[in-house]
Coordinates of C-alpha atoms (C1' of nucleotides) in Angstrom, one line a residue:
Chain A
M25 CA 22.6 -103.5 -166.2
T26 CA 21.4 -99.9 -166.4
P27 CA 17.7 -99.1 -166.3
A28 CA 17.6 -99.0 -170.1
D29 CA 16.0 -102.4 -170.4
T30 CA 13.1 -102.4 -172.8
N31 CA 13.0 -98.7 -173.1
R32 CA 14.4 -98.4 -176.5
D33 CA 11.1 -98.1 -178.4
R34 CA 10.4 -94.9 -180.1
S35 CA 6.8 -95.5 -181.0
K36 CA 6.1 -96.5 -177.4
T37 CA 7.8 -93.3 -176.2
E38 CA 5.8 -91.2 -178.6
Q39 CA 2.6 -92.8 -177.3
K40 CA 3.6 -92.2 -173.7
L41 CA 4.1 -88.5 -174.6
V42 CA 0.8 -88.2 -176.3
E43 CA -1.1 -89.8 -173.5
A44 CA 0.7 -87.6 -171.0
V45 CA -0.5 -84.6 -172.8
G46 CA -4.0 -85.8 -172.3
R47 CA -3.5 -86.3 -168.6
V48 CA -1.7 -83.0 -168.0
L49 CA -4.3 -81.2 -170.0
A50 CA -7.2 -82.7 -168.0
R51 CA -5.5 -82.3 -164.6
D52 CA -3.7 -79.0 -164.8
G53 CA -5.2 -77.3 -167.8
F54 CA -3.6 -75.9 -170.9
E55 CA -1.6 -73.3 -169.0
R56 CA 0.6 -75.8 -167.3
C57 CA 0.9 -78.0 -170.3
G58 CA 4.5 -77.3 -171.3
V59 CA 7.5 -79.3 -172.4
N60 CA 8.7 -79.9 -168.9
A61 CA 5.4 -80.9 -167.4
V62 CA 4.5 -83.3 -170.1
A63 CA 8.0 -84.9 -170.1
R64 CA 7.7 -85.3 -166.3
E65 CA 4.3 -86.9 -166.6
A66 CA 5.4 -89.3 -169.3
K67 CA 8.6 -90.1 -167.3
V68 CA 10.5 -89.3 -170.4
D69 CA 13.2 -86.8 -171.2
K70 CA 11.9 -83.6 -172.7
V71 CA 14.4 -83.5 -175.4
L72 CA 12.5 -86.3 -177.1
I73 CA 9.6 -84.0 -177.6
Y74 CA 11.8 -81.9 -179.8
R75 CA 13.2 -84.8 -181.6
Y76 CA 10.0 -86.7 -182.3
F77 CA 7.5 -83.9 -182.5
A78 CA 9.6 -80.9 -183.3
G79 CA 8.4 -79.2 -180.2
M80 CA 5.3 -78.7 -178.2
P81 CA 3.0 -77.4 -181.0
G82 CA 3.7 -80.6 -183.0
L83 CA 3.0 -82.8 -180.0
L84 CA -0.3 -81.0 -179.3
K85 CA -1.3 -81.4 -182.9
T86 CA -0.7 -85.1 -183.0
Y87 CA -2.5 -85.4 -179.7
G88 CA -5.5 -83.6 -181.3
E89 CA -5.5 -85.9 -184.2
S90 CA -5.1 -89.0 -182.1
S91 CA -8.1 -88.7 -179.8
N92 CA -11.8 -88.7 -180.6
F93 CA -12.5 -85.2 -179.6
W94 CA -15.6 -84.7 -181.5
P95 CA -18.7 -86.9 -181.7
T96 CA -19.5 -88.7 -184.9
Q97 CA -22.6 -88.1 -186.9
A98 CA -23.8 -91.6 -185.8
E99 CA -23.4 -90.6 -182.1
I100 CA -25.7 -87.7 -182.7
L101 CA -28.2 -89.0 -185.1
G102 CA -28.2 -92.7 -184.1
E103 CA -26.8 -95.6 -186.1
E104 CA -29.7 -95.7 -188.5
R105 CA -30.4 -91.9 -188.3
Q106 CA -33.8 -92.6 -186.7
V107 CA -33.8 -89.1 -185.4
L108 CA -34.2 -87.7 -188.8
R109 CA -37.7 -89.3 -189.1
L110 CA -39.0 -87.4 -186.1
P111 CA -41.2 -84.4 -186.6
Q112 CA -39.4 -81.1 -186.7
G113 CA -39.7 -80.0 -183.1
E114 CA -38.8 -83.3 -181.6
R115 CA -36.0 -83.7 -184.1
L116 CA -34.5 -80.4 -182.9
E117 CA -34.8 -81.4 -179.3
A118 CA -33.3 -84.8 -179.9
I119 CA -30.3 -83.5 -181.8
V120 CA -29.5 -80.8 -179.4
M121 CA -29.8 -83.1 -176.5
A122 CA -27.6 -85.7 -178.2
I123 CA -25.0 -83.0 -178.7
L124 CA -25.2 -82.1 -175.1
E125 CA -24.7 -85.6 -173.9
A126 CA -21.9 -86.2 -176.3
L127 CA -20.0 -83.2 -175.0
R128 CA -20.6 -84.0 -171.4
K129 CA -18.8 -87.3 -172.1
R130 CA -15.7 -85.5 -173.3
P131 CA -14.2 -83.4 -170.6
Q132 CA -10.9 -83.0 -172.4
T133 CA -12.7 -81.6 -175.4
L134 CA -14.4 -79.1 -173.1
T135 CA -11.1 -78.1 -171.6
I136 CA -9.7 -77.4 -175.0
M137 CA -12.8 -75.6 -176.1
A138 CA -12.4 -73.3 -173.1
W139 CA -8.8 -72.6 -174.1
E140 CA -10.0 -72.0 -177.6
L141 CA -11.7 -68.9 -176.3
V142 CA -8.6 -67.6 -174.7
Q143 CA -5.7 -68.2 -177.1
R144 CA -5.0 -69.7 -180.4
N145 CA -2.5 -72.5 -181.0
P146 CA -2.2 -75.4 -183.5
L147 CA -4.4 -77.6 -181.4
T148 CA -7.3 -75.2 -180.9
E149 CA -6.9 -74.2 -184.5
S150 CA -7.3 -77.6 -186.0
L151 CA -10.1 -78.5 -183.6
A152 CA -12.0 -75.4 -184.7
Q153 CA -11.8 -76.4 -188.3
V154 CA -13.0 -79.9 -187.5
R155 CA -16.0 -78.6 -185.6
E156 CA -16.9 -76.2 -188.3
S157 CA -17.1 -78.8 -191.0
W158 CA -18.8 -81.1 -188.6
S159 CA -21.5 -78.6 -187.8
R160 CA -22.0 -77.8 -191.4
E161 CA -22.6 -81.5 -192.2
L162 CA -24.9 -81.9 -189.3
T163 CA -27.0 -78.9 -190.2
Q164 CA -27.4 -80.2 -193.7
E165 CA -28.3 -83.7 -192.5
A166 CA -30.8 -82.5 -189.9
S167 CA -32.3 -80.4 -192.7
L168 CA -34.5 -78.0 -190.7
H169 CA -36.2 -76.7 -193.8
P170 CA -40.0 -76.8 -193.3
G171 CA -42.6 -75.5 -195.6
A172 CA -41.9 -71.9 -194.4
S173 CA -39.9 -69.3 -196.3
P174 CA -36.2 -69.9 -196.9
E175 CA -35.4 -66.9 -194.7
Q176 CA -37.3 -68.4 -191.8
A177 CA -35.5 -71.7 -192.4
E178 CA -32.2 -69.8 -192.2
D179 CA -33.3 -68.2 -189.0
A180 CA -34.3 -71.5 -187.6
V181 CA -30.8 -72.9 -188.3
A182 CA -29.3 -69.9 -186.7
L183 CA -31.5 -70.2 -183.7
A184 CA -30.5 -73.9 -183.3
N185 CA -26.9 -73.0 -183.5
L186 CA -27.4 -70.3 -181.0
V187 CA -28.9 -72.7 -178.6
V188 CA -26.1 -75.2 -179.1
A189 CA -23.7 -72.4 -178.5
G190 CA -25.5 -71.7 -175.2
L191 CA -25.3 -75.3 -174.2
Q192 CA -21.6 -75.3 -174.9
Y193 CA -21.2 -72.2 -172.8
L194 CA -23.1 -73.8 -169.9
L195 CA -21.0 -76.9 -170.1
L196 CA -17.9 -74.9 -169.9
R197 CA -19.1 -72.9 -167.0
A198 CA -20.2 -76.0 -165.2
R199 CA -16.6 -77.0 -164.9
T200 CA -15.8 -74.1 -162.5
V201 CA -19.1 -72.5 -161.4
S202 CA -22.2 -74.1 -160.0
E203 CA -24.9 -71.9 -161.5
Y204 CA -25.7 -69.6 -164.3
G205 CA -28.6 -67.3 -164.5
G206 CA -30.4 -69.3 -161.8
L207 CA -29.8 -72.5 -163.7
S208 CA -28.1 -75.0 -161.5
L209 CA -25.2 -76.6 -163.4
Q210 CA -24.1 -79.3 -161.0
D211 CA -27.1 -81.5 -160.3
D212 CA -29.2 -83.3 -162.8
A213 CA -32.3 -81.2 -161.9
G214 CA -30.7 -78.2 -163.6
W215 CA -30.0 -80.1 -166.8
Q216 CA -33.5 -81.4 -166.8
R217 CA -34.7 -77.8 -166.7
I218 CA -32.5 -77.0 -169.6
R219 CA -33.9 -80.0 -171.4
R220 CA -37.4 -78.7 -170.9
A221 CA -36.4 -75.4 -172.2
I222 CA -35.1 -77.0 -175.4
R223 CA -38.4 -78.9 -175.7
L224 CA -40.2 -75.6 -175.3
L225 CA -38.1 -74.2 -178.1
G226 CA -39.0 -77.1 -180.3
Q227 CA -42.7 -76.6 -179.7
G228 CA -42.4 -72.9 -180.4
L229 CA -40.7 -73.6 -183.7
E230 CA -43.4 -76.1 -184.7
N231 CA -46.0 -73.5 -184.3
V232 CA -44.3 -70.7 -186.1
M233 CA -43.0 -72.9 -188.9
P234 CA -45.4 -75.8 -189.5
E235 CA -43.9 -78.7 -191.4
D236 CA -45.0 -79.1 -195.0
T237 CA -46.5 -82.5 -194.4
A238 CA -48.5 -81.4 -191.4
Chain B
M901 CA 17.9 -33.9 -157.8
T902 CA 17.1 -37.5 -158.3
P903 CA 14.1 -38.5 -160.4
A904 CA 11.9 -38.6 -157.4
D905 CA 10.3 -35.4 -158.1
T906 CA 6.5 -35.5 -157.7
N907 CA 6.5 -39.3 -157.6
R908 CA 5.8 -39.6 -154.0
D909 CA 2.0 -40.1 -154.2
R910 CA 0.6 -43.4 -153.1
S911 CA -2.9 -43.0 -154.4
K912 CA -1.6 -41.9 -157.8
T913 CA 0.7 -44.9 -157.9
E914 CA -2.2 -47.2 -157.0
Q915 CA -4.3 -45.8 -159.8
K916 CA -1.4 -46.3 -162.2
L917 CA -1.2 -49.9 -161.2
V918 CA -5.0 -50.5 -161.6
E919 CA -5.0 -48.9 -165.0
A920 CA -2.0 -50.9 -166.0
V921 CA -3.9 -54.1 -165.2
G922 CA -6.6 -53.1 -167.6
R923 CA -4.1 -52.4 -170.4
V924 CA -2.1 -55.6 -169.9
L925 CA -5.3 -57.6 -169.6
A926 CA -6.7 -56.2 -172.8
R927 CA -3.4 -56.4 -174.7
D928 CA -1.7 -59.6 -173.5
G929 CA -4.5 -61.5 -171.8
F930 CA -4.8 -62.9 -168.4
E931 CA -2.0 -65.3 -168.8
R932 CA 0.7 -62.6 -169.1
C933 CA -0.9 -60.4 -166.4
G934 CA 1.6 -61.0 -163.6
V935 CA 3.4 -58.9 -161.1
N936 CA 6.3 -58.1 -163.4
A937 CA 4.3 -57.3 -166.5
V938 CA 1.9 -55.0 -164.7
A939 CA 4.7 -53.2 -162.8
R940 CA 6.5 -52.7 -166.1
E941 CA 3.4 -51.4 -167.8
A942 CA 2.7 -49.0 -164.9
K943 CA 6.4 -47.9 -164.8
V944 CA 6.4 -48.7 -161.1
D945 CA 8.3 -51.1 -158.9
K946 CA 6.6 -54.4 -158.5
V947 CA 7.2 -54.4 -154.7
L948 CA 4.6 -51.7 -154.5
I949 CA 2.0 -54.2 -155.7
Y950 CA 2.8 -56.3 -152.6
R951 CA 2.8 -53.3 -150.3
Y952 CA -0.4 -51.6 -151.5
F953 CA -2.5 -54.6 -152.7
A954 CA -0.9 -57.5 -150.8
G955 CA -0.1 -59.1 -154.1
M956 CA -1.6 -59.7 -157.5
P957 CA -4.9 -61.2 -156.4
G958 CA -5.7 -58.1 -154.3
L959 CA -4.8 -55.8 -157.2
L960 CA -7.0 -57.8 -159.6
K961 CA -9.8 -57.6 -157.1
T962 CA -9.7 -53.8 -156.8
Y963 CA -9.4 -53.6 -160.5
G964 CA -12.6 -55.6 -160.8
E965 CA -14.4 -53.3 -158.5
S966 CA -13.1 -50.1 -160.1
S967 CA -14.3 -50.6 -163.6
N968 CA -17.9 -50.9 -164.9
F969 CA -17.6 -54.4 -166.1
W970 CA -21.3 -55.2 -166.1
P971 CA -24.1 -53.2 -167.7
T972 CA -26.6 -51.5 -165.4
Q973 CA -30.3 -52.3 -165.4
A974 CA -30.9 -49.0 -167.1
E975 CA -28.6 -49.8 -169.9
I976 CA -30.6 -52.9 -170.6
L977 CA -34.2 -51.8 -169.9
G978 CA -33.8 -48.2 -170.9
E979 CA -34.0 -45.2 -168.5
E980 CA -37.7 -45.4 -168.1
R981 CA -37.9 -49.1 -168.5
Q982 CA -39.9 -48.6 -171.6
V983 CA -39.0 -52.1 -172.7
L984 CA -41.1 -53.7 -170.0
R985 CA -44.2 -52.4 -171.6
L986 CA -43.6 -54.3 -174.8
P987 CA -45.6 -57.5 -175.5
Q988 CA -43.8 -60.6 -174.4
G989 CA -42.1 -61.7 -177.6
E990 CA -40.7 -58.2 -178.4
R991 CA -39.8 -57.7 -174.9
L992 CA -37.6 -60.8 -174.9
E993 CA -36.0 -59.8 -178.2
A994 CA -35.3 -56.3 -176.9
I995 CA -33.8 -57.4 -173.7
V996 CA -31.6 -60.0 -175.3
M997 CA -30.4 -57.6 -178.0
A998 CA -29.6 -55.0 -175.4
I999 CA -27.5 -57.5 -173.5
L1000 CA -25.7 -58.3 -176.6
E1001 CA -24.9 -54.7 -177.4
A1002 CA -23.9 -53.9 -173.9
L1003 CA -21.4 -56.8 -173.9
R1004 CA -20.0 -55.9 -177.3
K1005 CA -19.1 -52.6 -175.8
R1006 CA -17.0 -54.2 -173.1
P1007 CA -14.1 -56.1 -174.6
Q1008 CA -12.3 -56.3 -171.2
T1009 CA -15.3 -57.9 -169.7
L1010 CA -15.3 -60.4 -172.4
T1011 CA -11.7 -61.1 -171.9
I1012 CA -12.3 -61.8 -168.3
M1013 CA -15.3 -63.9 -169.0
A1014 CA -13.2 -66.1 -171.2
W1015 CA -10.7 -66.6 -168.5
E1016 CA -13.5 -67.4 -166.1
L1017 CA -14.0 -70.5 -168.1
V1018 CA -10.4 -71.5 -167.8
Q1019 CA -9.4 -70.8 -164.2
R1020 CA -10.7 -69.4 -161.0
N1021 CA -9.2 -66.5 -159.2
P1022 CA -10.4 -63.6 -157.0
L1023 CA -11.3 -61.5 -160.0
T1024 CA -13.3 -64.0 -161.9
E1025 CA -14.8 -65.2 -158.7
S1026 CA -16.2 -61.8 -157.7
L1027 CA -17.3 -61.0 -161.2
A1028 CA -19.2 -64.2 -161.3
Q1029 CA -21.1 -63.3 -158.2
V1030 CA -21.9 -59.9 -159.5
R1031 CA -23.3 -61.4 -162.7
E1032 CA -25.4 -63.9 -160.9
S1033 CA -27.2 -61.4 -158.8
W1034 CA -27.5 -59.1 -161.8
S1035 CA -29.2 -61.7 -163.9
R1036 CA -31.5 -62.7 -161.0
E1037 CA -32.6 -59.1 -160.7
L1038 CA -33.1 -58.7 -164.4
T1039 CA -35.1 -61.9 -164.8
Q1040 CA -37.4 -60.7 -162.1
E1041 CA -37.8 -57.3 -163.7
A1042 CA -38.4 -58.6 -167.1
S1043 CA -40.9 -60.9 -165.6
L1044 CA -41.6 -63.4 -168.3
H1045 CA -44.6 -64.9 -166.5
P1046 CA -47.5 -65.1 -168.9
G1047 CA -50.8 -66.6 -168.3
A1048 CA -49.4 -70.1 -168.9
S1049 CA -48.5 -72.6 -166.3
P1050 CA -45.8 -71.7 -163.8
E1051 CA -43.7 -74.6 -165.2
Q1052 CA -43.8 -73.2 -168.6
A1053 CA -42.9 -69.8 -167.2
E1054 CA -39.8 -71.4 -165.6
D1055 CA -39.0 -73.1 -168.9
A1056 CA -39.2 -69.8 -170.7
V1057 CA -36.8 -68.2 -168.3
A1058 CA -34.4 -71.1 -168.7
L1059 CA -34.7 -70.8 -172.4
A1060 CA -34.0 -67.1 -172.3
N1061 CA -30.9 -67.7 -170.2
L1062 CA -29.8 -70.4 -172.6
V1063 CA -30.0 -68.0 -175.5
V1064 CA -28.1 -65.4 -173.6
A1065 CA -25.5 -67.9 -172.8
G1066 CA -25.3 -68.7 -176.4
L1067 CA -24.8 -65.0 -177.2
Q1068 CA -22.0 -64.8 -174.7
Y1069 CA -20.4 -67.8 -176.2
L1070 CA -20.5 -66.3 -179.7
L1071 CA -19.2 -63.0 -178.4
L1072 CA -16.2 -64.9 -176.9
R1073 CA -15.6 -66.9 -180.0
A1074 CA -15.8 -63.8 -182.2
R1075 CA -12.6 -62.6 -180.6
T1076 CA -10.5 -65.3 -182.1
V1077 CA -12.6 -67.1 -184.7
S1078 CA -14.5 -65.8 -187.6
E1079 CA -17.4 -68.1 -187.7
Y1080 CA -19.4 -70.6 -185.7
G1081 CA -21.8 -73.2 -187.1
G1082 CA -22.0 -71.2 -190.3
L1083 CA -22.8 -68.0 -188.5
S1084 CA -20.4 -65.3 -189.4
L1085 CA -19.1 -63.5 -186.3
Q1086 CA -17.1 -60.7 -187.8
D1087 CA -19.4 -58.7 -190.1
D1088 CA -22.6 -57.1 -189.2
A1089 CA -24.6 -59.4 -191.5
G1090 CA -23.9 -62.3 -189.2
W1091 CA -25.1 -60.5 -186.2
Q1092 CA -28.2 -59.5 -188.1
R1093 CA -28.9 -63.1 -188.7
I1094 CA -28.6 -63.8 -185.0
R1095 CA -31.0 -61.0 -184.3
R1096 CA -33.5 -62.5 -186.6
A1097 CA -33.1 -65.8 -184.9
I1098 CA -33.9 -64.2 -181.6
R1099 CA -36.9 -62.5 -183.1
L1100 CA -38.0 -65.9 -184.3
L1101 CA -37.7 -67.2 -180.8
G1102 CA -39.8 -64.4 -179.5
Q1103 CA -42.5 -65.2 -182.0
G1104 CA -42.4 -68.8 -181.1
L1105 CA -42.8 -68.1 -177.4
E1106 CA -45.8 -65.8 -178.1
N1107 CA -47.5 -68.7 -179.8
V1108 CA -46.8 -71.3 -177.2
M1109 CA -47.4 -69.1 -174.2
P1110 CA -50.0 -66.4 -175.1
E1111 CA -50.0 -63.4 -172.8
D1112 CA -52.8 -63.2 -170.3
T1113 CA -54.0 -59.9 -171.7
A1114 CA -54.1 -61.2 -175.3
Chain C
dT468 C1' 17.5 -30.5 -135.3
dT469 C1' 16.2 -34.9 -135.0
dA470 C1' 13.7 -39.1 -135.1
dA471 C1' 10.0 -41.8 -137.2
dC472 C1' 7.4 -42.8 -141.0
dG473 C1' 5.8 -43.2 -145.8
dT474 C1' 7.3 -43.8 -150.4
dG475 C1' 10.1 -45.5 -154.0
dT476 C1' 14.6 -47.9 -155.9
dC477 C1' 17.6 -51.6 -156.2
dA478 C1' 19.8 -56.0 -155.8
dC479 C1' 19.1 -60.4 -154.9
dC480 C1' 17.1 -65.3 -154.1
dA481 C1' 14.9 -69.5 -155.5
dT482 C1' 12.3 -71.5 -159.0
dA483 C1' 10.6 -72.8 -163.4
dC484 C1' 10.7 -72.7 -168.1
dA485 C1' 12.2 -73.6 -173.2
dG486 C1' 15.8 -75.1 -175.7
dT487 C1' 20.6 -77.3 -176.9
dG488 C1' 25.0 -79.8 -177.0
dA489 C1' 27.6 -83.8 -175.5
dC490 C1' 27.6 -88.3 -174.3
dA491 C1' 26.2 -93.3 -173.0
dA492 C1' 23.7 -97.3 -174.3
dT493 C1' 21.6 -100.2 -177.5
dA494 C1' 20.2 -102.0 -182.1
dC495 C1' 21.2 -102.8 -186.8
dG496 C1' 23.6 -103.4 -191.2
dG497 C1' 27.9 -104.4 -193.4
Chain D
dC1169 C1' 33.2 -108.5 -185.7
dC1170 C1' 33.0 -103.5 -186.3
dG1171 C1' 30.9 -99.1 -187.5
dT1172 C1' 26.9 -96.3 -187.7
dA1173 C1' 22.6 -94.7 -186.6
dT1174 C1' 19.0 -94.6 -183.3
dT1175 C1' 17.3 -94.0 -178.6
dG1176 C1' 17.7 -92.2 -174.3
dT1177 C1' 20.3 -89.6 -170.3
dC1178 C1' 22.4 -85.7 -168.4
dA1179 C1' 24.2 -81.2 -167.7
dC1180 C1' 23.9 -76.8 -169.0
dT1181 C1' 22.5 -71.9 -170.8
dG1182 C1' 19.6 -68.1 -170.9
dT1183 C1' 15.5 -66.0 -169.6
dA1184 C1' 11.5 -65.0 -167.1
dT1185 C1' 8.9 -65.2 -163.0
dG1186 C1' 7.2 -64.4 -158.0
dG1187 C1' 8.8 -62.7 -153.9
dT1188 C1' 11.9 -60.4 -150.2
dG1189 C1' 15.4 -57.6 -147.7
dA1190 C1' 18.2 -53.6 -147.5
dC1191 C1' 18.6 -49.0 -148.5
dA1192 C1' 17.8 -43.9 -150.3
dC1193 C1' 14.9 -40.2 -150.5
dG1194 C1' 11.4 -37.0 -148.8
dT1195 C1' 7.8 -35.6 -145.4
dT1196 C1' 6.1 -34.6 -141.0
dA1197 C1' 5.8 -34.1 -136.2
dA1198 C1' 8.2 -33.6 -131.8

DNA sequence: TTAACGTGTCACCATACAGTGACAATACGG
DNA sequence: CCGTATTGTCACTGTATGGTGACACGTTAA
């Protein structure tokens, strides 16, 4: 009657390990997410990481594929893509704000994005690829091509991406620091200000690049 | 005649250590920047880190204070603050671009900024404080208050900060990844596109918030 | 000359880590 | 029933780390 009762279940063990990765990652960060720590967290022997996942990189990879790190198109554009029918400025604002909210809901994604900036590994690598294709699709869907010149359209896309990049940066900073450039990152008031800034951007774009139907 | 010839020089040893921190940081990143590694790099016994700096945190702190991590106001605004005399849109563009260039010149600052997003420590802490006061000063100097309402002025400042945040994020990403949202981060063409995006922003702001003198 | 101090060297401890080999316990197929 | 493969446990190596105590060398002042 040893404590090996119902333990003999490989898939269950694998799942335990994958979930443990998530917890360790969220609690202690990427740095402390090694074979020993994960095995401890999962209450499982570390050798099984080597057997079932061929080591930590493999485990990280399957973890990355298992969870829903990145928002879907539906989450950003709405189930029926209502957002796309908005006029250009409001559309930009809505999309950017949706991205912001989607990311705020995913602390683990943020953790990994932060680590992406510091070191490469299988997980950050694959996540980067996913995001690239994701953003390409989204840009196409959102189709910020007004009646203006194609160069201006390109610039507008670049500007939108730049702002999204800024949002991501602020989200990352918010995890450890309370303000940035006078913007408060902890309370809702700060994020409201950011929202207004984005609205201002939308208005500015409307003026410089009037929509063809307008 | 032991190899203790001219080695007995505390200040020189301290300097060696501080410089070694910079090299290790740039080459191996923050993660590998421990007592052993730095001592090895400096060809100095690690115990001296404890004696002279009371441990690694102290050494990191003095390193942070020693180097010119952050650009000066002059570097951004020009020696005679010519930039301030530009019309609002161009002013914004010029300042943001100057910040971009100043940061591109400081790879070590970028490394540390990346680590700031991942973990706190004395170095990142003090650097964050420096940057906050720096950005406050700069915002005041640049004085983006047009004839529009004070709320809009606030929003404009927030938007500018958001864009700067985006630039910083792209700079950090450029170190490990070649593109972001379709923006190429390696060649100059990509950065040109970003520049045009910023110009577009400046134009947009001009329209929404006309200057009082205009 | 001698005693105290600053500087640097060395050996050592405890700890944590990644990774591996040997073995016990259980399940499964013949 | 027995043999084999799977699952899990355990003990171990080697290496790296942060940190400390003891000592050797050189300088300086009494």
